Amino acid sequence: MKLTIDDVRSRFIEHFDGSTGSVYTAPGRINLIGEHTDYNDGFVFPGAVQQCIIAELKQNGTRTVRAYSIDLKDYTEFCLDDEKGPNATWARYIFGVCREMMALGVPVQGFNTAFAGDVPLGAGMSSSAALESAFAFALNDIWGGNKIEKMELARVGQRTEHKYVGCNCGIMDQFASVHGKAGSLMRLDCRSGEFSYFPWNPKGYKLVLINSCVKHELVGSPYNDRRKSCENVAAVINKHFPEVKSLRDASYEQLDAVRAEVSEEDAKRAHYVIGERERVLGVCKALEAGDYETVGKLMYETHHGLSEEYEVSCEELDYLNDLAKEAGVTGSRIMGGGFGGCTINLVSEELYDNFIKTVYQNYPQKFGKKPIVIDVVIGDGARKLI
Ligand code: GLA
């Protein structure tokens, strides 16, 4: 069931002094293609989804934030002037956003808040970016006079991940959560910050996520190691080809030229990233021509690269990818950081029912757990609800 304002408001009233505040929302995201390219200054192709975080906030006249997570039934308080912040990870996201907004000069005051979400946790749909974006948007509205630009709000979320949670993520998730527009995907150049909306109306096809229900946590996962590998290779290439500032600028030939100076593993990671840059551009071209078969083919290639070269897949995700291929699905791949979570599938309408049936039948037989099917509806970005 879709999360509603009332699900949050009723708990806010119950948990605090009976009064109401303002309600904000920010969504999770999908990504059509362009995985692990954002922190390499490359291109990504995300869209916001309808699954979201909803948060109610009200000033409480103190320097303390009193926060209640409705889903986790967990309550915590922290002082805005405290450097260390709370222990619970969910609360650290809120703390980080407060501190980063304050660092931008927003005179944040203490508030009461309750929030809930229907973005599945650990599914690669960016539940944490949704949380950060909802609070960044809210604080900007309540105390910042909406003066901070959207891209900077996204960066507040990203810095929160880096500095308060320990995940050295790129900008894609927070960007998508803040800038999303119903019915449109977005192509973002992660170096310049330029982006454009692509109306997403694939006649005859559907986008569907299959959640493997293998929970992924980017914090503490080899995500940061992957980023490090990319930076290592970019630095070595830069010594020989100074125009190469990051892997976005590198070619296969340049990679080959430095193979002796980088580890085999790092070279494999870089090979994936260079290929992914080309695939995103290929998808853009194919979309303009309405050529979904090529889009799908490139999605399969991305999966292969993520699994064999970038090594962020797992048995369950590879199996889901194989099932898609066998069922004749147009395109399928791991979505998001990997190590679990969802596959994203581009399925022709006539094959859809059969594909879903196959997944429901075969996946539990093999892994003893049920997958979750999520039809993608592209929704709006962060905003005030009431
Ligand atoms: C996670 C990160 C993003 C991005 C993806 C992989 O979702 O938060 O910045 O790197 O993984 O594309």
Coordinates of C-alpha atoms and ligand atoms in Angstrom, one line a residue:
M1 CA 0.0 0.0 0.0
K2 CA 1.2 3.5 -0.9
L3 CA 2.5 5.5 2.0
T4 CA 0.3 8.5 2.7
I5 CA 0.7 11.8 4.6
D6 CA -1.7 10.6 7.2
D7 CA 0.5 7.5 8.0
V8 CA 3.1 10.0 9.1
R9 CA 1.0 12.8 10.5
S10 CA -1.0 10.4 12.8
R11 CA 2.3 9.2 14.3
F12 CA 3.7 12.7 14.6
I13 CA 0.7 13.8 16.6
E14 CA 0.8 10.7 18.8
H15 CA 4.5 10.9 19.4
F16 CA 4.9 14.6 20.2
D17 CA 2.7 17.3 21.7
G18 CA -0.4 16.8 19.5
S19 CA 0.3 19.7 17.2
T20 CA 1.2 19.4 13.5
G21 CA 4.1 20.7 11.4
S22 CA 5.0 20.8 7.7
V23 CA 5.3 17.6 5.6
Y24 CA 7.9 16.9 3.0
T25 CA 8.7 14.1 0.7
A26 CA 11.6 12.8 -1.4
P27 CA 11.7 9.7 -3.6
G28 CA 14.1 6.8 -4.3
R29 CA 15.4 6.3 -7.8
I30 CA 16.0 3.9 -10.6
N31 CA 18.8 4.1 -13.1
L32 CA 18.4 3.0 -16.7
I33 CA 22.1 2.8 -17.3
G34 CA 25.4 4.4 -16.2
E35 CA 26.4 2.4 -13.1
H36 CA 29.5 3.4 -11.1
T37 CA 30.1 6.2 -13.5
D38 CA 29.0 9.1 -11.3
Y39 CA 32.2 9.1 -9.2
N40 CA 34.2 8.8 -12.3
D41 CA 32.8 12.1 -13.6
G42 CA 30.7 10.2 -16.2
F43 CA 27.1 10.1 -17.2
V44 CA 24.1 8.6 -15.5
F45 CA 20.5 8.1 -16.5
P46 CA 18.3 7.9 -13.4
G47 CA 14.7 8.8 -12.7
A48 CA 12.8 9.3 -9.4
V49 CA 10.2 6.7 -8.4
Q50 CA 7.0 6.9 -6.6
Q51 CA 8.4 5.1 -3.5
C52 CA 9.5 7.8 -1.1
I53 CA 10.2 9.1 2.3
I54 CA 7.6 11.3 4.0
A55 CA 8.7 13.4 6.9
E56 CA 6.8 15.9 9.2
L57 CA 8.9 18.6 10.9
K58 CA 8.0 21.3 13.5
Q59 CA 10.3 23.8 15.2
N60 CA 10.5 23.1 18.9
G61 CA 12.2 26.3 20.2
T62 CA 15.4 24.5 21.3
R63 CA 18.7 23.4 19.8
T64 CA 17.7 19.8 20.0
V65 CA 16.3 17.6 17.2
R66 CA 13.9 15.0 18.4
A67 CA 13.5 12.3 15.7
Y68 CA 11.2 9.3 15.5
S69 CA 11.6 6.7 12.8
I70 CA 8.1 5.2 12.4
D71 CA 9.3 2.2 10.5
L72 CA 12.0 1.2 12.9
K73 CA 10.0 2.4 16.0
D74 CA 13.1 4.0 17.1
Y75 CA 13.5 7.4 18.8
T76 CA 16.6 9.6 19.3
E77 CA 17.6 13.1 20.2
F78 CA 20.7 15.1 19.2
C79 CA 21.9 18.6 19.8
L80 CA 22.6 20.6 16.6
D81 CA 25.8 22.0 18.1
D82 CA 27.2 18.6 19.0
E83 CA 30.1 17.5 16.7
K84 CA 29.7 13.8 17.2
G85 CA 26.0 13.2 16.7
P86 CA 23.9 10.2 17.3
N87 CA 24.9 6.6 16.9
A88 CA 22.0 5.1 15.0
T89 CA 22.7 5.2 11.3
W90 CA 19.2 6.4 10.3
A91 CA 19.7 9.4 12.7
R92 CA 23.1 10.1 11.4
Y93 CA 21.6 10.8 8.0
I94 CA 19.4 13.5 9.5
F95 CA 22.2 14.8 11.7
G96 CA 24.6 15.1 8.7
V97 CA 22.1 17.0 6.7
C98 CA 21.5 19.4 9.5
R99 CA 25.2 20.0 10.0
E100 CA 25.9 20.4 6.3
M101 CA 23.0 22.8 5.9
M102 CA 24.3 24.8 8.9
A103 CA 27.8 24.9 7.3
L104 CA 26.1 26.5 4.2
G105 CA 24.8 29.3 6.5
V106 CA 21.3 28.0 7.0
P107 CA 20.2 28.9 10.6
V108 CA 18.7 25.5 11.4
Q109 CA 16.9 25.4 14.8
G110 CA 15.7 22.4 16.8
F111 CA 12.7 20.5 15.6
N112 CA 10.5 17.5 16.2
T113 CA 10.2 15.1 13.3
A114 CA 8.7 11.7 12.5
F115 CA 9.2 10.0 9.2
A116 CA 8.4 6.8 7.3
G117 CA 9.3 5.4 3.9
D118 CA 8.2 2.8 1.3
V119 CA 11.5 2.7 -0.6
P120 CA 12.6 -0.8 0.2
L121 CA 15.8 -0.8 2.3
G122 CA 19.0 -2.3 0.9
A123 CA 17.3 -2.8 -2.5
G124 CA 19.6 -0.4 -4.5
M125 CA 16.7 2.1 -4.8
S126 CA 18.4 4.8 -2.6
S127 CA 16.4 4.9 0.5
S128 CA 19.1 6.8 2.2
A129 CA 19.3 9.5 -0.5
A130 CA 15.5 9.8 -0.2
L131 CA 15.9 10.5 3.5
E132 CA 18.7 13.0 3.0
S133 CA 16.9 14.8 0.3
A134 CA 13.6 15.0 2.2
F135 CA 15.4 16.7 5.1
A136 CA 17.7 18.9 3.0
F137 CA 14.6 20.1 1.1
A138 CA 12.7 20.7 4.3
L139 CA 15.5 22.6 6.1
N140 CA 16.0 24.8 3.1
D141 CA 12.3 25.6 3.0
I142 CA 11.9 26.2 6.8
W143 CA 15.1 28.0 7.6
G144 CA 16.9 28.7 4.3
G145 CA 14.3 30.7 2.5
N146 CA 14.7 28.2 -0.4
K147 CA 17.9 30.0 -1.3
I148 CA 20.0 26.9 -1.7
E149 CA 19.9 25.5 -5.2
K150 CA 18.7 22.0 -5.8
M151 CA 22.1 20.7 -6.9
E152 CA 23.7 21.9 -3.7
L153 CA 20.9 20.2 -1.7
A154 CA 21.9 17.0 -3.5
R155 CA 25.5 17.6 -2.5
V156 CA 24.5 18.1 1.1
G157 CA 23.1 14.5 0.9
Q158 CA 26.3 13.3 -0.7
R159 CA 28.6 15.0 1.9
T160 CA 26.4 13.4 4.6
E161 CA 27.2 10.0 3.2
H162 CA 30.9 10.8 3.0
K163 CA 31.4 12.5 6.3
Y164 CA 28.8 11.0 8.7
V165 CA 28.1 7.6 7.3
G166 CA 31.3 6.5 5.6
C167 CA 30.1 5.7 2.1
N168 CA 32.1 7.6 -0.6
C169 CA 29.2 7.6 -3.1
G170 CA 28.7 9.7 -6.2
I171 CA 26.0 12.2 -6.8
M172 CA 23.5 10.2 -8.8
D173 CA 21.1 9.1 -6.0
Q174 CA 20.7 12.5 -4.3
F175 CA 20.6 14.3 -7.7
A176 CA 17.7 12.1 -8.8
S177 CA 15.8 12.3 -5.6
V178 CA 16.0 16.1 -5.7
H179 CA 15.5 16.8 -9.4
G180 CA 13.0 14.0 -10.4
K181 CA 10.1 14.7 -12.6
A182 CA 7.1 12.5 -13.2
G183 CA 7.3 10.7 -16.5
S184 CA 10.9 11.7 -17.3
L185 CA 14.3 10.2 -16.9
M186 CA 17.3 12.5 -16.6
R187 CA 20.7 12.3 -18.2
L188 CA 23.2 13.9 -15.9
D189 CA 26.8 14.8 -16.7
C190 CA 28.4 14.2 -13.3
R191 CA 31.3 16.4 -14.2
S192 CA 29.6 19.6 -15.3
G193 CA 26.3 19.0 -13.4
E194 CA 24.4 19.7 -16.6
F195 CA 21.4 17.6 -17.1
S196 CA 18.4 17.2 -19.4
Y197 CA 15.0 15.5 -19.0
F198 CA 14.1 12.6 -21.3
P199 CA 10.4 11.8 -21.4
W200 CA 10.1 8.1 -20.7
N201 CA 7.4 6.6 -22.7
P202 CA 8.6 3.3 -24.1
K203 CA 5.6 2.2 -26.1
G204 CA 5.1 -1.5 -25.9
Y205 CA 7.6 -1.9 -23.0
K206 CA 7.6 -1.8 -19.3
L207 CA 10.4 -1.3 -16.7
V208 CA 10.2 -3.6 -13.8
L209 CA 12.5 -4.2 -10.9
I210 CA 13.0 -7.6 -9.4
N211 CA 14.2 -7.3 -5.8
S212 CA 16.5 -10.3 -5.1
C213 CA 15.9 -9.6 -1.4
V214 CA 19.6 -9.9 -0.9
K215 CA 20.1 -6.8 1.2
H216 CA 23.0 -4.7 0.2
E217 CA 24.6 -2.1 2.5
L218 CA 27.1 0.2 0.7
V219 CA 28.6 1.3 4.0
G220 CA 31.2 -1.3 4.9
S221 CA 30.8 -3.0 1.4
P222 CA 33.6 -3.0 -1.1
Y223 CA 31.9 0.0 -2.8
N224 CA 34.6 2.4 -1.5
D225 CA 37.3 -0.1 -2.7
R226 CA 35.9 0.1 -6.2
R227 CA 36.0 3.8 -6.2
K228 CA 39.6 3.7 -5.0
S229 CA 40.6 1.3 -7.8
C230 CA 39.1 3.8 -10.4
E231 CA 41.0 6.7 -8.8
N232 CA 44.3 4.6 -8.8
V233 CA 44.0 3.9 -12.5
A234 CA 43.0 7.4 -13.4
A235 CA 46.0 8.8 -11.5
V236 CA 48.4 6.5 -13.4
I237 CA 46.9 7.3 -16.8
N238 CA 47.1 11.0 -15.9
K239 CA 50.9 10.7 -15.4
H240 CA 51.2 9.7 -19.1
F241 CA 48.2 11.5 -20.5
P242 CA 47.7 14.7 -18.5
E243 CA 44.4 15.5 -20.2
V244 CA 42.9 12.5 -18.4
K245 CA 41.5 13.8 -15.2
S246 CA 39.3 10.9 -14.4
L247 CA 38.2 7.6 -16.0
R248 CA 35.5 9.6 -17.9
D249 CA 38.3 10.9 -20.1
A250 CA 40.2 7.6 -20.6
S251 CA 40.2 5.3 -23.6
Y252 CA 40.9 1.5 -23.7
E253 CA 44.2 2.3 -25.5
Q254 CA 45.3 4.5 -22.6
L255 CA 44.4 1.8 -20.2
D256 CA 46.4 -0.7 -22.2
A257 CA 49.3 1.7 -22.2
V258 CA 49.5 1.6 -18.3
R259 CA 48.6 -2.0 -17.6
A260 CA 52.1 -2.8 -16.4
E261 CA 51.8 0.0 -13.7
V262 CA 48.4 -1.0 -12.2
S263 CA 47.1 -4.1 -10.6
E264 CA 45.2 -6.6 -12.8
E265 CA 42.2 -6.1 -10.6
D266 CA 42.2 -2.3 -10.9
A267 CA 42.6 -2.6 -14.7
K268 CA 39.6 -4.8 -14.8
R269 CA 37.5 -2.3 -12.9
A270 CA 38.7 0.6 -15.1
H271 CA 37.9 -1.4 -18.2
Y272 CA 34.3 -1.7 -17.1
V273 CA 34.0 2.0 -16.4
I274 CA 35.3 3.0 -19.8
G275 CA 32.9 0.7 -21.5
E276 CA 30.0 2.0 -19.4
R277 CA 30.6 5.5 -20.5
E278 CA 30.2 4.4 -24.1
R279 CA 27.1 2.4 -23.3
V280 CA 25.3 5.4 -21.7
L281 CA 25.9 7.4 -24.8
G282 CA 24.7 4.4 -26.9
V283 CA 21.5 4.3 -24.9
C284 CA 20.9 8.0 -25.4
K285 CA 21.2 7.6 -29.1
A286 CA 19.1 4.5 -29.2
L287 CA 16.3 6.2 -27.2
E288 CA 16.2 9.1 -29.6
A289 CA 15.7 6.6 -32.4
G290 CA 13.1 4.7 -30.4
D291 CA 15.3 1.6 -30.6
Y292 CA 14.6 -0.3 -27.4
E293 CA 16.3 -3.5 -28.7
T294 CA 19.6 -1.7 -28.6
V295 CA 18.9 -0.1 -25.2
G296 CA 18.2 -3.7 -23.9
K297 CA 21.3 -5.1 -25.5
L298 CA 23.4 -2.5 -23.8
M299 CA 21.7 -3.2 -20.5
Y300 CA 22.8 -6.8 -20.7
E301 CA 26.3 -5.7 -21.6
T302 CA 26.3 -3.6 -18.4
H303 CA 25.3 -6.5 -16.4
H304 CA 28.0 -8.6 -17.8
G305 CA 30.6 -5.9 -17.0
L306 CA 29.3 -5.4 -13.5
S307 CA 29.4 -9.1 -12.8
E308 CA 32.6 -10.1 -14.5
E309 CA 34.8 -7.0 -14.4
Y310 CA 33.5 -4.7 -11.7
E311 CA 32.5 -7.8 -9.6
V312 CA 29.6 -6.2 -7.7
S313 CA 27.1 -9.0 -8.5
C314 CA 26.1 -12.1 -6.6
E315 CA 24.7 -15.5 -7.4
E316 CA 21.1 -14.3 -7.0
L317 CA 21.4 -11.3 -9.3
D318 CA 23.2 -13.3 -12.0
Y319 CA 20.5 -15.9 -11.8
L320 CA 17.8 -13.2 -12.2
N321 CA 19.7 -11.9 -15.2
D322 CA 19.8 -15.4 -16.7
L323 CA 16.1 -15.9 -16.1
A324 CA 15.4 -12.6 -18.0
K325 CA 17.6 -13.7 -20.9
E326 CA 15.8 -17.0 -21.1
A327 CA 12.4 -15.4 -21.0
G328 CA 13.3 -13.2 -23.9
V329 CA 13.3 -10.0 -21.8
T330 CA 14.7 -7.1 -23.9
G331 CA 17.2 -5.8 -21.3
S332 CA 18.2 -6.7 -17.8
R333 CA 21.0 -5.7 -15.4
I334 CA 21.9 -5.1 -11.8
M335 CA 20.8 -1.7 -10.7
G336 CA 22.6 0.6 -8.3
G337 CA 25.7 -0.1 -6.3
G338 CA 25.3 -3.9 -6.5
F339 CA 26.2 -6.6 -3.9
G340 CA 22.4 -7.4 -3.7
G341 CA 19.3 -5.4 -4.3
C342 CA 17.4 -5.3 -7.6
T343 CA 17.7 -6.0 -11.3
I344 CA 16.1 -3.5 -13.6
N345 CA 14.4 -5.1 -16.6
L346 CA 13.1 -3.7 -19.9
V347 CA 10.3 -6.1 -20.9
S348 CA 8.0 -6.0 -23.9
E349 CA 4.4 -5.9 -22.7
E350 CA 3.5 -9.3 -24.3
L351 CA 6.3 -11.1 -22.4
Y352 CA 5.7 -9.3 -19.1
D353 CA 3.3 -11.8 -17.5
N354 CA 5.3 -14.8 -18.5
F355 CA 8.5 -13.3 -17.2
I356 CA 7.0 -12.5 -13.8
K357 CA 5.5 -15.9 -13.5
T358 CA 8.9 -17.5 -14.3
V359 CA 10.6 -15.4 -11.7
Y360 CA 8.1 -16.2 -9.0
Q361 CA 8.3 -19.9 -9.8
N362 CA 12.0 -20.4 -10.2
Y363 CA 13.7 -18.0 -7.9
P364 CA 12.3 -19.3 -4.6
Q365 CA 13.0 -22.9 -5.7
K366 CA 16.7 -22.0 -6.1
F367 CA 17.3 -19.6 -3.2
G368 CA 14.5 -20.4 -0.7
K369 CA 13.2 -16.8 -0.7
K370 CA 10.6 -14.9 -2.6
P371 CA 11.6 -12.1 -5.0
I372 CA 9.6 -8.9 -5.0
V373 CA 8.4 -7.4 -8.3
I374 CA 8.2 -3.6 -8.4
D375 CA 6.7 -1.9 -11.5
V376 CA 8.5 1.3 -12.1
V377 CA 6.5 4.5 -12.3
I378 CA 8.6 7.6 -12.7
G379 CA 7.6 10.2 -10.1
D380 CA 8.5 13.7 -8.9
G381 CA 11.4 14.8 -6.9
A382 CA 11.7 16.3 -3.4
R383 CA 8.9 18.7 -2.5
K384 CA 6.6 20.1 0.3
L385 CA 3.3 18.2 0.6
I386 CA 1.5 20.4 3.2
Ligands
GLA1 C1 25.2 3.8 -5.3 C2 25.8 5.2 -5.1 C3 25.8 6.0 -6.4 C4 26.3 5.2 -7.6 C5 25.7 3.9 -7.6 C6 26.3 3.0 -8.7 O1 23.8 3.9 -5.5 O2 25.2 5.9 -4.1 O3 26.4 7.2 -6.2 O4 27.7 5.2 -7.5 O5 25.8 3.2 -6.4 O6 26.1 3.5 -9.9

